Amino acid sequence: MSVSRISHASQYFLAKAWSFVSLCRYAHVPVWVSSRRKHTNSQQYTAVIFDMGGVLIPSPATLAAEWELKNNLQPGWIWKTILSGENYVAWDRCMLGELTFEEFVAVVSKEKQIKPYLEAITSQKEYQIPAMREAIQCIRAEGLKTAVLTNNFWFKHQSFLPVEKVDFDVVIESCREGISKPNPEIYKRCLERLKVQPTESIYLDDVGRNLKPAAQLGMVTIKVGDVTTAIQKLESLLRFPLHGYVPGTQTVHKHMDIPTDCLKEYLQTTLGLSSAEPLTLRQFSHGQSNPTYHIRSGNRQLVLRKKPPGKLLQSAHAVEREYRVMKALGSMGVPVPKVLAICEDPSVLGTSFYLMEYCQGRIFKDPTLPGLSAHQRTEIYSAMNHVLCQIHQVDVHAAGLEDYGKHGNYIERQVHTWIKQYRASETRNIPAMEQIIKWLPENLPTHEKTTIVHGDFRLDNLIFHPDKPEVLAILDWELSTLGDPISDVALSCLAHYLPPDFPILKGLNNCDLTELGIPSDLEYLTMYCDNMGINPVKNWNFYMAFSFFRVTAILQGVYKRSLQGQASSTKAETAGKLVESTAELSWMFAIREGFRKFKSIPTRNPNPPVRKYSTWNRQRSSATNFLSTLSLNNHSKHLLSVHKGHLIISPEGLSPRVQELYHQLTMFMDKHIYPLERELTDHQRDENRWTPNPKMEKLKTEAKAKGLWNLFLPLKTDPEIKYGAGLTNLEYAHLCEVMGRSLHAPEAFNCSAPDTGNMEILLKYGTEAQKEQWLLPLLEGKIRSCFAMTEPHVASSDATNIEASIVEEGDSYILNGHKWWISGAMDPRCKLCVFMGKTNPQAHRHRQQSMILVSMDTPGMTVIRPLSVYGMEDPPGGHGELLFENVRVSKENILLGPGQGFEIAQGRLGPGRIHHCMRLIGYADRALQLMKERVKTRVAFGRPLAEQGTIMADIANSRIEIEQARLLVLKAAHLMDTVSGKEAASEISMIKLVAPNMALHVIDRAIQAFGAAGLSSDYPLAQFFGWARALRLADGPDEVHRAVVAKLELKR
Ligand SMILES: Cc1cc2nc3c(=O)[nH]c(=O)nc-3n(C[C@H](O)[C@H](O)[C@H](O)COP(=O)(O)OP(=O)(O)OC[C@H]3O[C@@H](n4cnc5c(N)ncnc54)[C@H](O)[C@@H]3O)c2cc1C
């Protein structure tokens, strides 16, 4: 479906579905309807197909005749020359797209007179014939499809198509198709793409031989000589006028016709219009449950809006209210169409109606505002914001509208009304809707202002000045009343969260708003608050949740009627899915609101927030059962009995807030990380690899904007949630596994080693000044850091071995040492090195070491070379070999105090090790996923690999090992949360052993199943393998961890 089809479909559906009142309040509204109304008069025709030259744009033959006359050439000479000999062959090839127009011109340019003519063909300014364009607009307004079917060519690297493409559902160009008219194949393609039968279509061409195959296929043909005559012929076939087009209108529906004589008489007596002038009527197709007509009488254009015919609910279709509010607001300077008269006498036109001036201008159906610059878009949205404020600033008493609705509790009343509406049309259980129905009444706003509310304030209900960013008129006041103004602001931001292909209202979700120049919903809200001079709205998420809830209730009404009506099952199913997706959006905002409230608990609260280590209600029993089946040792059992926490074993068990983060993170990975993986890996091999990749920087900005930032900082370290997201280690474990699925992901979320460990020690042990200088820029992702402990000349798995010295000298320390495998040291953004050395070699072996903060630009520091793991350098951070020669550092840079280094190192490695292990689960799970995809599609020895017994065994073993390792990692994280890292030492060492070894096995099996491809850089497997192997050494070799487990076990 082309863009224009989608927008047309949505408009039509909007007409029937979106206008809030029309849908649910009134029973007569039609059910889910087809996306285009087929004009009843046009009978069998559903599509009109146009040739281009000579039909849509002036004929090249006519131009040739003029050219020949002007240049004293024989009539017909130009085209005779083009269509003869080798010129003809070249022309034919040009139409088939084998030669460009420029190449064709070169072939024929030996005929000196031809070249300037050909250049003239492509350089005309005004192309499209206006009468034909208007005819097309009229055809489309009636719901028929249109296509252009042309023999054309490539010109200046584009196909030559000087027509308005938005006017066509299908465009068939010979140079793209590689076939040209009169080949019947090209006509068939056109019909196929239009999805119409030949007999349902009309074809217009100026060349007889091109019409012949169309007629043979069964299409009705019109030979275009004179355009006016051709349009008349088309009109007589279609049986509706092809002139007098007014944007947004179509011919009047038969059952909506109004007696023109009575109307004429009324216009004469009330407005003094001349009865001598012919009166033409068209009907607006957009969004009105009250039929709305365009009237043209001479030069005067009016709009008439009336109640629909038939039996109506009392208080429904209150055109009198609309008239009243528009008249009042117009007098208060709000831009509304000027109302002229109201007639409540049903004897005139059958029902009450009112008249207003027709306001000409731009209506934007597409919120991305295609065709405008970023600056113009910003202006349009701020004009929209401005007029909304104008409505809300109206003094209801001065406007005489104080009795226009009830005062106060608007949201509460609305919530109850829409719950009732929803229940009345409910067809199945929608979990998100049940949750929101419970949540809304419990979270109602405590303070509400009362102003005029529009009730359906959207971009496409505004008429803008043709050139300026100025709203000329606000339409559709059917839902207006007195109420809470923020509901209007939220309603105007719905599009921000709907996908661009949402069939009812084209959305802005996933569009790059900054690039487009469109304010985000929060920027729009801030703009509103500034314009109104009010404080920021804190519970914005509530209003968004409420708005999506209301939309869901409306859509459910539509869905129910679609089930009862004649809608096709596919359409009904689509409607059903929409209901669920808007319900989920509503619940998403409720979760956000919960998150906001949680975060807004005062940070100086004497009782800092205590997390409930609870699984989700529905999961609780299974989680508890699961715990009881675990063979925990007495120590762990004791710890778990002391702390009421539950071990959350799957993301579904996480709190709604963390589930939302998990969901956002997964979406971010799908949308941004995986598609970019290849490019990021390639960058690591090119010559610029030691400079940061701008694409990664962009990812960081996007992740930050989505709140997917610094998720690693544990709640225990940051209890006031000042720096991180306030997650427990267990919660982060689930998220970190997702990040581990791509080697590039952790950095994008500012969650990569060694920065995470360094940030944690700065937060735990740093002074305020140290935090200010290093922690804040690290948290913001502005700088990076490294951690220097390992030395080439001593066995560094035993930290007491290290030889680097930190010697006191006056106000400074002098550092000397040789370090290697210092991750991140090569990165130009690396500004901080956490250096470990000995301040007192004579002290107790665990009190000799200290840690000190060293700025990377301190004299005496030299980065000697980057090291590599299986040839992988891991740029731009790399793993550097560093020399420290008499490096002078201020005493203030010492961390915690002299002799505390060993203690800090222990504290640093706990969470860091856990993070590595969580990521390793991610590597392994991704490797298994890739393996499964691969073996399902590759066949060896007559069977898919997936059916080979050994492969099945490998898959099973991998899954079992992943699950085992994950449970152990989650348990370690849980213990870190509920007890201290020290008490969780055994589990931390266990996972540091288990996770890399498990990952190596799983990845190795995946590599094997991939064949040689598994070793290549086309897949992440080889890299996963390399880094999993390195993690059997980094942060301590396996043997050291095994020794810890054994020692602790022996002590028990
Ligand atoms: C990719 C990568 C990144 C790294 N990043 C950093 C970093 O940022 N900062 C940093 O300071 N260091 C870093 N390291 C270094 C890492 O921490 C050390 O390599 C590790 O601690 C082991 O020290 P070592 O290399 O000196 O090995 P050694 O201490 O020499 O040990 C060698 C081997 O001896 C054996 N062994 C040691 N102890 C025992 C024991 N008790 N029982 C039995 N056998 C034993 C083990 O097999 C061990 O592998 C990194 C390493 C890698 C591979």
mmCIF file with all atom_site columns, C-alpha atoms in Angstrom, residues 240-361:
data_model
loop_
_atom_site.group_PDB
_atom_site.id
_atom_site.type_symbol
_atom_site.label_atom_id
_atom_site.label_alt_id
_atom_site.label_comp_id
_atom_site.label_asym_id
_atom_site.label_entity_id
_atom_site.label_seq_id
_atom_site.pdbx_PDB_ins_code
_atom_site.Cartn_x
_atom_site.Cartn_y
_atom_site.Cartn_z
_atom_site.occupancy
_atom_site.B_iso_or_equiv
_atom_site.pdbx_formal_charge
_atom_site.auth_seq_id
_atom_site.auth_comp_id
_atom_site.auth_asym_id
_atom_site.auth_atom_id
_atom_site.pdbx_PDB_model_num
ATOM 1   C CA . PHE A 1 240 ? -19.817 12.111 -10.826 1.00 0.00 ? 240 PHE A CA 1
ATOM 2   C CA . PRO A 1 241 ? -18.332 15.560 -11.475 1.00 0.00 ? 241 PRO A CA 1
ATOM 3   C CA . LEU A 1 242 ? -14.605 15.869 -12.066 1.00 0.00 ? 242 LEU A CA 1
ATOM 4   C CA . HIS A 1 243 ? -14.400 19.577 -11.291 1.00 0.00 ? 243 HIS A CA 1
ATOM 5   C CA . GLY A 1 244 ? -15.144 21.832 -8.324  1.00 0.00 ? 244 GLY A CA 1
ATOM 6   C CA . TYR A 1 245 ? -12.889 19.849 -6.020  1.00 0.00 ? 245 TYR A CA 1
ATOM 7   C CA . VAL A 1 246 ? -12.663 21.096 -2.458  1.00 0.00 ? 246 VAL A CA 1
ATOM 8   C CA . PRO A 1 247 ? -9.996  19.440 -0.306  1.00 0.00 ? 247 PRO A CA 1
ATOM 9   C CA . GLY A 1 248 ? -11.426 16.933 2.149   1.00 0.00 ? 248 GLY A CA 1
ATOM 10  C CA . THR A 1 249 ? -14.797 16.667 0.408   1.00 0.00 ? 249 THR A CA 1
ATOM 11  C CA . GLN A 1 250 ? -16.609 14.258 -1.874  1.00 0.00 ? 250 GLN A CA 1
ATOM 12  C CA . THR A 1 251 ? -19.969 14.181 -3.592  1.00 0.00 ? 251 THR A CA 1
ATOM 13  C CA . VAL A 1 252 ? -22.885 14.056 -1.218  1.00 0.00 ? 252 VAL A CA 1
ATOM 14  C CA . HIS A 1 253 ? -23.881 10.566 -0.031  1.00 0.00 ? 253 HIS A CA 1
ATOM 15  C CA . LYS A 1 254 ? -27.297 9.644  -1.367  1.00 0.00 ? 254 LYS A CA 1
ATOM 16  C CA . HIS A 1 255 ? -28.820 9.178  2.079   1.00 0.00 ? 255 HIS A CA 1
ATOM 17  C CA . MET A 1 256 ? -27.275 12.439 3.270   1.00 0.00 ? 256 MET A CA 1
ATOM 18  C CA . ASP A 1 257 ? -28.687 14.604 0.484   1.00 0.00 ? 257 ASP A CA 1
ATOM 19  C CA . ILE A 1 258 ? -30.367 17.861 1.478   1.00 0.00 ? 258 ILE A CA 1
ATOM 20  C CA . PRO A 1 259 ? -33.098 19.736 -0.414  1.00 0.00 ? 259 PRO A CA 1
ATOM 21  C CA . THR A 1 260 ? -31.170 22.415 -2.312  1.00 0.00 ? 260 THR A CA 1
ATOM 22  C CA . ASP A 1 261 ? -34.248 24.534 -3.026  1.00 0.00 ? 261 ASP A CA 1
ATOM 23  C CA . CYS A 1 262 ? -35.051 24.904 0.659   1.00 0.00 ? 262 CYS A CA 1
ATOM 24  C CA . LEU A 1 263 ? -31.412 25.621 1.386   1.00 0.00 ? 263 LEU A CA 1
ATOM 25  C CA . LYS A 1 264 ? -31.236 28.248 -1.350  1.00 0.00 ? 264 LYS A CA 1
ATOM 26  C CA . GLU A 1 265 ? -34.301 29.978 0.043   1.00 0.00 ? 265 GLU A CA 1
ATOM 27  C CA . TYR A 1 266 ? -32.874 29.925 3.549   1.00 0.00 ? 266 TYR A CA 1
ATOM 28  C CA . LEU A 1 267 ? -29.539 31.346 2.371   1.00 0.00 ? 267 LEU A CA 1
ATOM 29  C CA . GLN A 1 268 ? -31.347 34.089 0.533   1.00 0.00 ? 268 GLN A CA 1
ATOM 30  C CA . THR A 1 269 ? -33.484 35.162 3.480   1.00 0.00 ? 269 THR A CA 1
ATOM 31  C CA . THR A 1 270 ? -30.852 34.730 6.170   1.00 0.00 ? 270 THR A CA 1
ATOM 32  C CA . LEU A 1 271 ? -27.615 35.727 4.467   1.00 0.00 ? 271 LEU A CA 1
ATOM 33  C CA . GLY A 1 272 ? -28.915 37.594 1.477   1.00 0.00 ? 272 GLY A CA 1
ATOM 34  C CA . LEU A 1 273 ? -27.271 35.265 -1.045  1.00 0.00 ? 273 LEU A CA 1
ATOM 35  C CA . SER A 1 274 ? -28.486 35.612 -4.604  1.00 0.00 ? 274 SER A CA 1
ATOM 36  C CA . SER A 1 275 ? -30.826 32.815 -5.644  1.00 0.00 ? 275 SER A CA 1
ATOM 37  C CA . ALA A 1 276 ? -29.708 33.317 -9.252  1.00 0.00 ? 276 ALA A CA 1
ATOM 38  C CA . GLU A 1 277 ? -26.313 31.812 -8.556  1.00 0.00 ? 277 GLU A CA 1
ATOM 39  C CA . PRO A 1 278 ? -26.071 28.051 -9.008  1.00 0.00 ? 278 PRO A CA 1
ATOM 40  C CA . LEU A 1 279 ? -25.458 26.266 -5.735  1.00 0.00 ? 279 LEU A CA 1
ATOM 41  C CA . THR A 1 280 ? -23.083 23.345 -5.520  1.00 0.00 ? 280 THR A CA 1
ATOM 42  C CA . LEU A 1 281 ? -22.865 21.018 -2.546  1.00 0.00 ? 281 LEU A CA 1
ATOM 43  C CA . ARG A 1 282 ? -20.106 18.619 -1.501  1.00 0.00 ? 282 ARG A CA 1
ATOM 44  C CA . GLN A 1 283 ? -19.810 16.660 1.691   1.00 0.00 ? 283 GLN A CA 1
ATOM 45  C CA . PHE A 1 284 ? -16.812 16.641 4.004   1.00 0.00 ? 284 PHE A CA 1
ATOM 46  C CA . SER A 1 285 ? -15.444 13.187 4.452   1.00 0.00 ? 285 SER A CA 1
ATOM 47  C CA . HIS A 1 286 ? -13.332 13.820 7.537   1.00 0.00 ? 286 HIS A CA 1
ATOM 48  C CA . GLY A 1 287 ? -14.289 12.869 11.039  1.00 0.00 ? 287 GLY A CA 1
ATOM 49  C CA . GLN A 1 288 ? -17.750 14.216 11.547  1.00 0.00 ? 288 GLN A CA 1
ATOM 50  C CA . SER A 1 289 ? -20.575 12.342 13.119  1.00 0.00 ? 289 SER A CA 1
ATOM 51  C CA . ASN A 1 290 ? -22.568 15.426 12.227  1.00 0.00 ? 290 ASN A CA 1
ATOM 52  C CA . PRO A 1 291 ? -22.776 15.575 8.412   1.00 0.00 ? 291 PRO A CA 1
ATOM 53  C CA . THR A 1 292 ? -20.904 18.619 7.177   1.00 0.00 ? 292 THR A CA 1
ATOM 54  C CA . TYR A 1 293 ? -21.269 20.187 3.747   1.00 0.00 ? 293 TYR A CA 1
ATOM 55  C CA . HIS A 1 294 ? -19.359 22.597 1.598   1.00 0.00 ? 294 HIS A CA 1
ATOM 56  C CA . ILE A 1 295 ? -21.578 25.085 -0.164  1.00 0.00 ? 295 ILE A CA 1
ATOM 57  C CA . ARG A 1 296 ? -20.482 27.160 -3.135  1.00 0.00 ? 296 ARG A CA 1
ATOM 58  C CA . SER A 1 297 ? -22.767 29.887 -4.370  1.00 0.00 ? 297 SER A CA 1
ATOM 59  C CA . GLY A 1 298 ? -21.062 32.268 -6.780  1.00 0.00 ? 298 GLY A CA 1
ATOM 60  C CA . ASN A 1 299 ? -17.920 33.428 -5.057  1.00 0.00 ? 299 ASN A CA 1
ATOM 61  C CA . ARG A 1 300 ? -19.229 32.647 -1.600  1.00 0.00 ? 300 ARG A CA 1
ATOM 62  C CA . GLN A 1 301 ? -18.117 29.471 0.124   1.00 0.00 ? 301 GLN A CA 1
ATOM 63  C CA . LEU A 1 302 ? -19.843 28.286 3.305   1.00 0.00 ? 302 LEU A CA 1
ATOM 64  C CA . VAL A 1 303 ? -19.891 25.265 5.551   1.00 0.00 ? 303 VAL A CA 1
ATOM 65  C CA . LEU A 1 304 ? -23.112 23.761 6.819   1.00 0.00 ? 304 LEU A CA 1
ATOM 66  C CA . ARG A 1 305 ? -23.159 21.341 9.719   1.00 0.00 ? 305 ARG A CA 1
ATOM 67  C CA . LYS A 1 306 ? -26.278 19.524 10.767  1.00 0.00 ? 306 LYS A CA 1
ATOM 68  C CA . LYS A 1 307 ? -27.557 16.724 12.923  1.00 0.00 ? 307 LYS A CA 1
ATOM 69  C CA . PRO A 1 308 ? -27.816 13.459 11.042  1.00 0.00 ? 308 PRO A CA 1
ATOM 70  C CA . PRO A 1 309 ? -31.257 12.269 9.996   1.00 0.00 ? 309 PRO A CA 1
ATOM 71  C CA . GLY A 1 310 ? -33.053 9.516  11.902  1.00 0.00 ? 310 GLY A CA 1
ATOM 72  C CA . LYS A 1 311 ? -33.649 8.736  15.547  1.00 0.00 ? 311 LYS A CA 1
ATOM 73  C CA . LEU A 1 312 ? -30.943 10.174 17.799  1.00 0.00 ? 312 LEU A CA 1
ATOM 74  C CA . LEU A 1 313 ? -30.055 9.900  21.428  1.00 0.00 ? 313 LEU A CA 1
ATOM 75  C CA . GLN A 1 314 ? -31.033 12.896 23.469  1.00 0.00 ? 314 GLN A CA 1
ATOM 76  C CA . SER A 1 315 ? -28.103 15.285 23.942  1.00 0.00 ? 315 SER A CA 1
ATOM 77  C CA . ALA A 1 316 ? -26.336 13.661 21.023  1.00 0.00 ? 316 ALA A CA 1
ATOM 78  C CA . HIS A 1 317 ? -25.077 15.589 17.989  1.00 0.00 ? 317 HIS A CA 1
ATOM 79  C CA . ALA A 1 318 ? -25.691 18.836 19.801  1.00 0.00 ? 318 ALA A CA 1
ATOM 80  C CA . VAL A 1 319 ? -24.940 21.197 16.937  1.00 0.00 ? 319 VAL A CA 1
ATOM 81  C CA . GLU A 1 320 ? -26.501 23.940 19.039  1.00 0.00 ? 320 GLU A CA 1
ATOM 82  C CA . ARG A 1 321 ? -23.700 23.496 21.600  1.00 0.00 ? 321 ARG A CA 1
ATOM 83  C CA . GLU A 1 322 ? -21.081 23.661 18.888  1.00 0.00 ? 322 GLU A CA 1
ATOM 84  C CA . TYR A 1 323 ? -22.591 26.830 17.531  1.00 0.00 ? 323 TYR A CA 1
ATOM 85  C CA . ARG A 1 324 ? -22.749 28.333 20.993  1.00 0.00 ? 324 ARG A CA 1
ATOM 86  C CA . VAL A 1 325 ? -19.167 27.573 21.949  1.00 0.00 ? 325 VAL A CA 1
ATOM 87  C CA . MET A 1 326 ? -17.749 28.698 18.610  1.00 0.00 ? 326 MET A CA 1
ATOM 88  C CA . LYS A 1 327 ? -19.658 31.944 18.710  1.00 0.00 ? 327 LYS A CA 1
ATOM 89  C CA . ALA A 1 328 ? -18.529 32.619 22.261  1.00 0.00 ? 328 ALA A CA 1
ATOM 90  C CA . LEU A 1 329 ? -14.908 31.693 21.628  1.00 0.00 ? 329 LEU A CA 1
ATOM 91  C CA . GLY A 1 330 ? -14.788 33.640 18.371  1.00 0.00 ? 330 GLY A CA 1
ATOM 92  C CA . SER A 1 331 ? -15.819 36.738 20.299  1.00 0.00 ? 331 SER A CA 1
ATOM 93  C CA . MET A 1 332 ? -12.968 36.066 22.755  1.00 0.00 ? 332 MET A CA 1
ATOM 94  C CA . GLY A 1 333 ? -10.352 36.034 19.991  1.00 0.00 ? 333 GLY A CA 1
ATOM 95  C CA . VAL A 1 334 ? -9.922  32.237 19.719  1.00 0.00 ? 334 VAL A CA 1
ATOM 96  C CA . PRO A 1 335 ? -9.467  31.279 16.065  1.00 0.00 ? 335 PRO A CA 1
ATOM 97  C CA . VAL A 1 336 ? -12.602 29.375 15.119  1.00 0.00 ? 336 VAL A CA 1
ATOM 98  C CA . PRO A 1 337 ? -14.556 29.441 11.858  1.00 0.00 ? 337 PRO A CA 1
ATOM 99  C CA . LYS A 1 338 ? -16.897 32.419 11.866  1.00 0.00 ? 338 LYS A CA 1
ATOM 100 C CA . VAL A 1 339 ? -20.400 31.132 12.617  1.00 0.00 ? 339 VAL A CA 1
ATOM 101 C CA . LEU A 1 340 ? -23.155 32.888 10.669  1.00 0.00 ? 340 LEU A CA 1
ATOM 102 C CA . ALA A 1 341 ? -26.527 31.485 11.585  1.00 0.00 ? 341 ALA A CA 1
ATOM 103 C CA . ILE A 1 342 ? -28.259 28.624 13.336  1.00 0.00 ? 342 ILE A CA 1
ATOM 104 C CA . CYS A 1 343 ? -31.550 27.076 12.323  1.00 0.00 ? 343 CYS A CA 1
ATOM 105 C CA . GLU A 1 344 ? -33.324 24.889 14.853  1.00 0.00 ? 344 GLU A CA 1
ATOM 106 C CA . ASP A 1 345 ? -36.467 24.580 12.748  1.00 0.00 ? 345 ASP A CA 1
ATOM 107 C CA . PRO A 1 346 ? -36.533 20.988 11.410  1.00 0.00 ? 346 PRO A CA 1
ATOM 108 C CA . SER A 1 347 ? -38.974 21.939 8.679   1.00 0.00 ? 347 SER A CA 1
ATOM 109 C CA . VAL A 1 348 ? -36.162 23.675 6.753   1.00 0.00 ? 348 VAL A CA 1
ATOM 110 C CA . LEU A 1 349 ? -33.653 20.843 6.226   1.00 0.00 ? 349 LEU A CA 1
ATOM 111 C CA . GLY A 1 350 ? -35.064 18.023 8.367   1.00 0.00 ? 350 GLY A CA 1
ATOM 112 C CA . THR A 1 351 ? -32.789 18.603 11.381  1.00 0.00 ? 351 THR A CA 1
ATOM 113 C CA . SER A 1 352 ? -31.118 21.550 13.129  1.00 0.00 ? 352 SER A CA 1
ATOM 114 C CA . PHE A 1 353 ? -28.077 22.994 11.405  1.00 0.00 ? 353 PHE A CA 1
ATOM 115 C CA . TYR A 1 354 ? -25.764 25.945 11.478  1.00 0.00 ? 354 TYR A CA 1
ATOM 116 C CA . LEU A 1 355 ? -23.693 27.823 8.935   1.00 0.00 ? 355 LEU A CA 1
ATOM 117 C CA . MET A 1 356 ? -20.162 29.101 9.080   1.00 0.00 ? 356 MET A CA 1
ATOM 118 C CA . GLU A 1 357 ? -17.652 30.679 6.742   1.00 0.00 ? 357 GLU A CA 1
ATOM 119 C CA . TYR A 1 358 ? -15.463 28.263 4.801   1.00 0.00 ? 358 TYR A CA 1
ATOM 120 C CA . CYS A 1 359 ? -11.911 28.711 5.936   1.00 0.00 ? 359 CYS A CA 1
ATOM 121 C CA . GLN A 1 360 ? -9.209  27.925 3.417   1.00 0.00 ? 360 GLN A CA 1
ATOM 122 C CA . GLY A 1 361 ? -5.785  26.797 4.529   1.00 0.00 ? 361 GLY A CA 1
#
